[in-house]
Short mmCIF file of C-alpha atoms in Angstrom, two decimals:
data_model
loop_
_atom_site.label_atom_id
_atom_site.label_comp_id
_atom_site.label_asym_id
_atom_site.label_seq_id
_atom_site.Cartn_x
_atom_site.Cartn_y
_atom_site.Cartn_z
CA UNK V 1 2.44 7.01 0.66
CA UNK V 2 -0.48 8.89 1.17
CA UNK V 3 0.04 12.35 -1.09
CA UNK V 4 2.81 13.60 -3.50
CA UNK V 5 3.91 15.81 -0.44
CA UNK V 6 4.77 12.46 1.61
CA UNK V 7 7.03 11.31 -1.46
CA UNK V 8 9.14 14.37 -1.55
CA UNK V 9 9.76 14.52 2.19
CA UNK V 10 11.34 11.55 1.60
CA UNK V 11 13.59 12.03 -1.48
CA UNK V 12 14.56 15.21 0.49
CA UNK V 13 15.93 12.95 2.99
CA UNK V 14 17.87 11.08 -0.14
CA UNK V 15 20.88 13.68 0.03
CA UNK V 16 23.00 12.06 -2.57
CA UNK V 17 22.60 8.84 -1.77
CA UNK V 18 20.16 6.42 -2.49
CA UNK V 19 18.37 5.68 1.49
CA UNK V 20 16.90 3.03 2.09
CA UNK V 21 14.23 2.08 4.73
CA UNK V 22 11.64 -0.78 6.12
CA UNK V 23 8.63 0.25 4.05
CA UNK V 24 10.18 2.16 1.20
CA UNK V 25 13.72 1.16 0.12
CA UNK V 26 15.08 3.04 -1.91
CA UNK V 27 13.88 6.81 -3.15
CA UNK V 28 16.25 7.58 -6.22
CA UNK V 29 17.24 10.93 -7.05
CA UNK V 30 18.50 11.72 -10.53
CA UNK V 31 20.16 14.56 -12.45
CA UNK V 32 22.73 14.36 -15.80
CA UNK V 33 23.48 10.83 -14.84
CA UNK V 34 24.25 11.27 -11.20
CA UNK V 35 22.69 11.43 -8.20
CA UNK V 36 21.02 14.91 -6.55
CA UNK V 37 19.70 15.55 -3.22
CA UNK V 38 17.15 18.70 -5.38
CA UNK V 39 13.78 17.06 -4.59
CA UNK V 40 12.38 18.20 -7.88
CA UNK V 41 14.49 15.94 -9.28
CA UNK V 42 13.54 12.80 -7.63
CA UNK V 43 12.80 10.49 -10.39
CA UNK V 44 12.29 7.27 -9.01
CA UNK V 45 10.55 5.35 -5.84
CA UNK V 46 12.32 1.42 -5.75
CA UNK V 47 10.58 -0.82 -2.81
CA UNK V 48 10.38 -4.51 -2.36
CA UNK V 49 6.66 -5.00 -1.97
CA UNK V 50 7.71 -7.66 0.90
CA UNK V 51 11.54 -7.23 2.19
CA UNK V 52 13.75 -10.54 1.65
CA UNK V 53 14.04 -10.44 5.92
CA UNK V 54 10.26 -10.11 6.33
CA UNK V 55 10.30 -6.48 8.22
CA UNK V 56 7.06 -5.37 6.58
CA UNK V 57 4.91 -6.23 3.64
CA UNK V 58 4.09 -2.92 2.10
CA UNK V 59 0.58 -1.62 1.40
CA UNK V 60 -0.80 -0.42 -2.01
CA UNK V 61 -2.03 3.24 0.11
CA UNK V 62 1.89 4.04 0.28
CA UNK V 63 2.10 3.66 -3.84
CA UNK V 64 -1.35 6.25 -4.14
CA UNK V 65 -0.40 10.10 -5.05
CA UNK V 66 3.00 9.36 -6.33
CA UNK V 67 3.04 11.82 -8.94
CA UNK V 68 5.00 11.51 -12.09
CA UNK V 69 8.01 9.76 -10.30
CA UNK V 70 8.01 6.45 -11.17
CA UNK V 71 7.39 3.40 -8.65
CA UNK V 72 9.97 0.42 -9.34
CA UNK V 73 8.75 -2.88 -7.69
CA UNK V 74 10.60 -5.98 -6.38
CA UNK V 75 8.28 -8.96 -5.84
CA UNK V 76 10.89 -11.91 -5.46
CA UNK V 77 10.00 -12.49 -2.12
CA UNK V 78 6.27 -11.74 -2.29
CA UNK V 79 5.31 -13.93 -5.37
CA UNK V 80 4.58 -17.18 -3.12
CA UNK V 81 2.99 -15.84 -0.88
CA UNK V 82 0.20 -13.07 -2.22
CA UNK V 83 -1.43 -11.92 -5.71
CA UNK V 84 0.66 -9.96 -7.98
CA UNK V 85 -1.44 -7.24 -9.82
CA UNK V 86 0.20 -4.44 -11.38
CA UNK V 87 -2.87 -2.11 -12.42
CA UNK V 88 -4.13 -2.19 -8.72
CA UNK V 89 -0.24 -1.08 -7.61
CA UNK V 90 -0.22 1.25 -10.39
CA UNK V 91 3.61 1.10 -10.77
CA UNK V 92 5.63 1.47 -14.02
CA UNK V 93 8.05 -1.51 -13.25
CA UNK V 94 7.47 -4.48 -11.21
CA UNK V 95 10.26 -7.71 -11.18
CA UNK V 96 9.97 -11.24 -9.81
CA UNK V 97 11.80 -14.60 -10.08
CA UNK V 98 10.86 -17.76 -10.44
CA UNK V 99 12.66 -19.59 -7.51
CA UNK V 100 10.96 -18.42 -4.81
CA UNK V 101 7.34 -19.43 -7.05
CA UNK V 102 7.85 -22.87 -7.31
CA UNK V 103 9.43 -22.91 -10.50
CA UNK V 104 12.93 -22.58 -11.78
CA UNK V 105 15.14 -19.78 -11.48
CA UNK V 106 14.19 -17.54 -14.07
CA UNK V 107 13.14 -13.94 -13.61
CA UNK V 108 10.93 -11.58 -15.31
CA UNK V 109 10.53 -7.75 -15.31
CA UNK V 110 6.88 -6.25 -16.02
CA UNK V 111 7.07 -2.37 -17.38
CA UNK V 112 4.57 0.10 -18.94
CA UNK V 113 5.38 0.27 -22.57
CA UNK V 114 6.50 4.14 -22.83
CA UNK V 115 8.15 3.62 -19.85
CA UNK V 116 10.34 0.56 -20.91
CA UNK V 117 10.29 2.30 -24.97
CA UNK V 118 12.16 5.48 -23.33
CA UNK V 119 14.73 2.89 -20.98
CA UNK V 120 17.98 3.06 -22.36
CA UNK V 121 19.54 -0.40 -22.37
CA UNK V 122 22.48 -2.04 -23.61
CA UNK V 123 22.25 -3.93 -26.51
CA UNK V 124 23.79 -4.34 -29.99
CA UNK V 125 22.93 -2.38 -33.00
CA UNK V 126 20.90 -5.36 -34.58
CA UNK V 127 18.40 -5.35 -31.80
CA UNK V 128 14.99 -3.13 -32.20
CA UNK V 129 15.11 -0.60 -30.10
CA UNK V 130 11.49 -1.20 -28.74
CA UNK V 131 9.91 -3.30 -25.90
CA UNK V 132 9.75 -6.71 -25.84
CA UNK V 133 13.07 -7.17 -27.73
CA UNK V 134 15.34 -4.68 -26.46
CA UNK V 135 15.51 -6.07 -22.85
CA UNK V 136 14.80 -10.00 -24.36
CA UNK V 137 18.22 -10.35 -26.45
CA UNK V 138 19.27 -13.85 -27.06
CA UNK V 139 16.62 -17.45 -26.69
CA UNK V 140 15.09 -17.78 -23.89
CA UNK V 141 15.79 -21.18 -21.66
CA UNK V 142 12.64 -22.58 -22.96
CA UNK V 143 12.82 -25.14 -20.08
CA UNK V 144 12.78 -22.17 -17.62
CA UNK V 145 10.15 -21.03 -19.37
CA UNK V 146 7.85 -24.34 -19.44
CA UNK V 147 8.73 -24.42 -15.71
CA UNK V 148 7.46 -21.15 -15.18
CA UNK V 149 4.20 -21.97 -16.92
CA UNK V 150 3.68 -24.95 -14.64
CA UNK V 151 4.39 -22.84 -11.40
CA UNK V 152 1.53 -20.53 -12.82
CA UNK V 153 -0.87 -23.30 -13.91
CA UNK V 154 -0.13 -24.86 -10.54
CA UNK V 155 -1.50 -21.80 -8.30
CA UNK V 156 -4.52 -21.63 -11.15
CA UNK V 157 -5.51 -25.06 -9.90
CA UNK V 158 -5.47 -23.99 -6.44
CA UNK V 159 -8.20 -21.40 -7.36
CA UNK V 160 -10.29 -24.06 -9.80
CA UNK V 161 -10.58 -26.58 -6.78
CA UNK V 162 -12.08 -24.49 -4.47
CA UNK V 163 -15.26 -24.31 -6.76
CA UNK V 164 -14.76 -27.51 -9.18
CA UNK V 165 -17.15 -26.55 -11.34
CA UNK V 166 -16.66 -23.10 -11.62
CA UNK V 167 -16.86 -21.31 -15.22
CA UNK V 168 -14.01 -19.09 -14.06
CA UNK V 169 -11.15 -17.42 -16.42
CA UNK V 170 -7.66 -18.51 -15.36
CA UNK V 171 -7.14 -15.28 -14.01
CA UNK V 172 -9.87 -15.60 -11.55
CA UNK V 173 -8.51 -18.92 -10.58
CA UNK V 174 -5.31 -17.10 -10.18
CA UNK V 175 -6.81 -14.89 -8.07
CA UNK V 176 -9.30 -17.04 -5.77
CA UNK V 177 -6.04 -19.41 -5.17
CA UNK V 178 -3.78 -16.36 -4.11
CA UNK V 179 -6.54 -15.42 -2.11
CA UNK V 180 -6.59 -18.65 -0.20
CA UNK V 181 -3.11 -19.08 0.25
CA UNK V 182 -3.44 -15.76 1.75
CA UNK V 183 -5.73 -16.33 4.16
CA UNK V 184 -4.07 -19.91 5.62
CA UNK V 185 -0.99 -18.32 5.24
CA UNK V 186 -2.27 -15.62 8.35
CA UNK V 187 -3.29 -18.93 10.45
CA UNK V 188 0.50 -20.16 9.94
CA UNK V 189 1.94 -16.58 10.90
CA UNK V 190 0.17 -15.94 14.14
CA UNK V 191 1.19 -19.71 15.33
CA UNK V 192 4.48 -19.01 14.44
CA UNK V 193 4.28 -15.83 16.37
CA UNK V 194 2.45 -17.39 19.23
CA UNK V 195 5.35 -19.90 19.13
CA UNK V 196 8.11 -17.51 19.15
CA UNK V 197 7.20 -15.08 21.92
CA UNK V 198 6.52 -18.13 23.43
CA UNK V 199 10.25 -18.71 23.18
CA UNK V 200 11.27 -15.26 23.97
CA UNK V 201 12.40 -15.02 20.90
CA UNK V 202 13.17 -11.41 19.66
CA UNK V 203 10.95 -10.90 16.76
CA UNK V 204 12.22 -8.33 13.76
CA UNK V 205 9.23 -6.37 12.27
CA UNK V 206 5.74 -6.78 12.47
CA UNK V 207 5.49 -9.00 16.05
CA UNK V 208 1.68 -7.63 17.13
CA UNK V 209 -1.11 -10.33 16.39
CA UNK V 210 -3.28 -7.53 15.87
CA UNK V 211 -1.43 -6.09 12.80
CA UNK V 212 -0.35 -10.02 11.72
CA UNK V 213 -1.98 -8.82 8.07
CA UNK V 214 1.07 -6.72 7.47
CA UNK V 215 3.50 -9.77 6.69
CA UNK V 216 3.71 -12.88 5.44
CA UNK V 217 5.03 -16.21 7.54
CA UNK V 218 8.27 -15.35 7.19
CA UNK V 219 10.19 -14.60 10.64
CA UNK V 220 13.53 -12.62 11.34
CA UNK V 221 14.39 -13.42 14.99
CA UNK V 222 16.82 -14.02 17.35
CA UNK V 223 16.93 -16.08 20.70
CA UNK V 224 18.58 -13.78 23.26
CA UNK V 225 22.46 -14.22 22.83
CA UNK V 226 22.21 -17.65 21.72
CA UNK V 227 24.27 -18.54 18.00
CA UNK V 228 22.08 -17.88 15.15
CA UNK V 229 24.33 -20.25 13.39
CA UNK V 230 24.23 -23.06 16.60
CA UNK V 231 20.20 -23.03 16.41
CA UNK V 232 19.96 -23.30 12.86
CA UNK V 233 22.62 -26.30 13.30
CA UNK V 234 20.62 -28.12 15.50
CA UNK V 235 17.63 -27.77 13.73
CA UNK V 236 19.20 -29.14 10.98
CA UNK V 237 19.54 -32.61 12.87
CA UNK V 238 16.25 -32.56 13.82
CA UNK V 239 15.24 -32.05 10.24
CA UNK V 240 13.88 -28.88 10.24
CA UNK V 241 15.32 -26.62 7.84
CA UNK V 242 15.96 -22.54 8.79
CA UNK V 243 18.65 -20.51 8.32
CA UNK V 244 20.57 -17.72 9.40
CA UNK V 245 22.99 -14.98 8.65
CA UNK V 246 22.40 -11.23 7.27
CA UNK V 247 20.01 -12.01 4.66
CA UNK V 248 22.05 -9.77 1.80
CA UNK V 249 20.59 -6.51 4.15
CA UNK V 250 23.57 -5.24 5.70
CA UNK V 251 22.08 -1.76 5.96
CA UNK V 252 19.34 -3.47 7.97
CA UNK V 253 21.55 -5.53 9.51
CA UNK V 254 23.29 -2.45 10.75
CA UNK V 255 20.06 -0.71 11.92
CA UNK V 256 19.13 -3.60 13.98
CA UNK V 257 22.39 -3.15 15.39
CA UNK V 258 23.48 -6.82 14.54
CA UNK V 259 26.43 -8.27 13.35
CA UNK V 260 27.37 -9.14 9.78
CA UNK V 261 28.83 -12.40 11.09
CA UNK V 262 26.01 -13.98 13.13
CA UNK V 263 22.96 -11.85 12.00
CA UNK V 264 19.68 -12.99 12.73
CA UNK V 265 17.70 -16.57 12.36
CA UNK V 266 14.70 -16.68 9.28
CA UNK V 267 12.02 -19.56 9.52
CA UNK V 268 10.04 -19.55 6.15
CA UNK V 269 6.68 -20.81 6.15
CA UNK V 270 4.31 -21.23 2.52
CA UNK V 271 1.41 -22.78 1.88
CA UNK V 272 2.04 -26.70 2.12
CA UNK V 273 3.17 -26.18 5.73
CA UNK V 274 1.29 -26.88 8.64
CA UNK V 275 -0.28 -25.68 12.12
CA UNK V 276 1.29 -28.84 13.45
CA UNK V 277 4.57 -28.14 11.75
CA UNK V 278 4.86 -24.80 13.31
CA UNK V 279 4.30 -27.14 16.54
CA UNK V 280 6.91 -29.59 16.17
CA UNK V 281 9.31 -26.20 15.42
CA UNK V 282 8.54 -24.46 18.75
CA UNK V 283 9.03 -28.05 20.22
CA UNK V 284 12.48 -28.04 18.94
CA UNK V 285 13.53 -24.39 19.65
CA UNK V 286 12.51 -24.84 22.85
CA UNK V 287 15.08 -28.09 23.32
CA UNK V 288 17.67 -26.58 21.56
CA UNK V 289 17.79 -23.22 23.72
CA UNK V 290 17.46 -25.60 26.63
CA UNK V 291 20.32 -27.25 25.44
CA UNK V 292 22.27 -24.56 24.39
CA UNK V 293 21.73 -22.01 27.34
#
């Protein structure tokens, strides 16, 4: 969002409900406990930084001018796939998992310290009432945890061998490697999009080459009125793994004007994949809606 003014147009357009949207998600309004369509009341912003279906990968200009609301961020899906920095986003919550970072499942929730000091959480009377502990009750799976670690040393060592000898902090590793898996990761998108239009496949979200920096390879799609379900089938016996169904977005779902039952198709693409990957799956679509048309 561009100025405070943008922000309250939208929780205007909240009206007692919680709406969400393709960039945004979700603008929370808050009074007493319950929700309020009064725009001076909106109290928080809640976006996935890059939506589960892949519709758009939001930019940090939509987070500037925000105001004192405060900006909740979901990173689950974006964690493989780009750097995770909170003081550039400036928000005052930002969550993430483990399982979609090459490590086990085991999330984590990053908050400013006032802010997570004045969240009201449920715990017993034994706990401090103060960040880390309130929102850490119990022992942590400390196998989770070593798992996690490795994820994170694993994209540092992406960084450190692009410049072996580099006197860099594991943060600037972290960073350099990010930025690398960034960049191939926009050479597997646009072949995936050259494949699927290719296909005339229809392509959910961001679908012009020229704006290709907006997402990351992940693509939402459908194949005229051909089974989501029978494509993903016959991918599977060609060993090529996709899937397909609503995604958990039924609001989306319903925007698209798709059904809950078939949905759409989603072809994930990271890092370790490759140009001639994306090849062999175009080769494959291409038999199957042969086949199945």
């Amino acid at each position: 969002m561009e100025d405070r003014s943008t922000r309250r147009r939208l929780a205007a357009t909240a009206r007692a409900s919680v709406r969400f949207g393709l960039g945004v998600a979700a603008v929370v309004t808050l009074a007493s406990g319950c929700m309020t369509s009064k725009v001076d009341e909106t109290r928080q912003v809640a976006s996935a930084i890059q939506a589960n279906e892949s519709i758009v990968l939001l930019k940090k200009p939509q987070l500037e001018g925000v105001g004192t609301e405060e900006v909740f961020l979901d990173c689950v899906h974006y964690g493989p796939h780009g750097l995770i920095d909170v003081q550039a986003w400036d928000c005052d919550y930002l969550v993430c998992s483990g399982y979609k970072n090459f490590s086990p499942h085991m999330g984590f929730l990053w908050g400013r310290f006032e802010t997570l000091k004045r969240l009201p959480t449920f715990r017993e009377d034994f706990i401090p009432d103060e960040p880390p502990y309130k929102v850490e009750a119990g022992t942590f799976i400390y196998e989770n945890v070593s798992g996690m670690d490795a994820a994170v040393q694993y994209l540092e060592l992406i960084g450190r061998n692009l410049a072996p000898s580099n006197n860099r902090s594991r943060r600037e590793n972290i960073v350099a490697g990010m930025g690398a898996i960034r960049d191939y990761e926009l050479l597997l998108a646009r072949e995936m999009l050259a494949v699927l239009k290719g296909c005339g496949a229809t392509i959910y979200g961001v679908a012009d080459e020229a704006r290709i920096n907006e997402r990351v390879p992940t693509f939402c799609f459908n194949i005229g009125k051909l089974s989501p379900q029978r494509i993903v089938e016959e991918m599977a016996e060609m060993q090529i793994g996709i899937r397909d169904g609503h995604m958990y977005a039924p609001r989306l779902m319903k925007r698209l004007n798709l059904s809950m039952d078939s949905g759409a198709i989603r072809a994930s693409l990271v890092h370790y994949n490759t140009v001639e990957e994306v090849q062999k799956f175009g080769e494959a679509l291409r038999a199957i809606i042969a086949k199945l048309s």
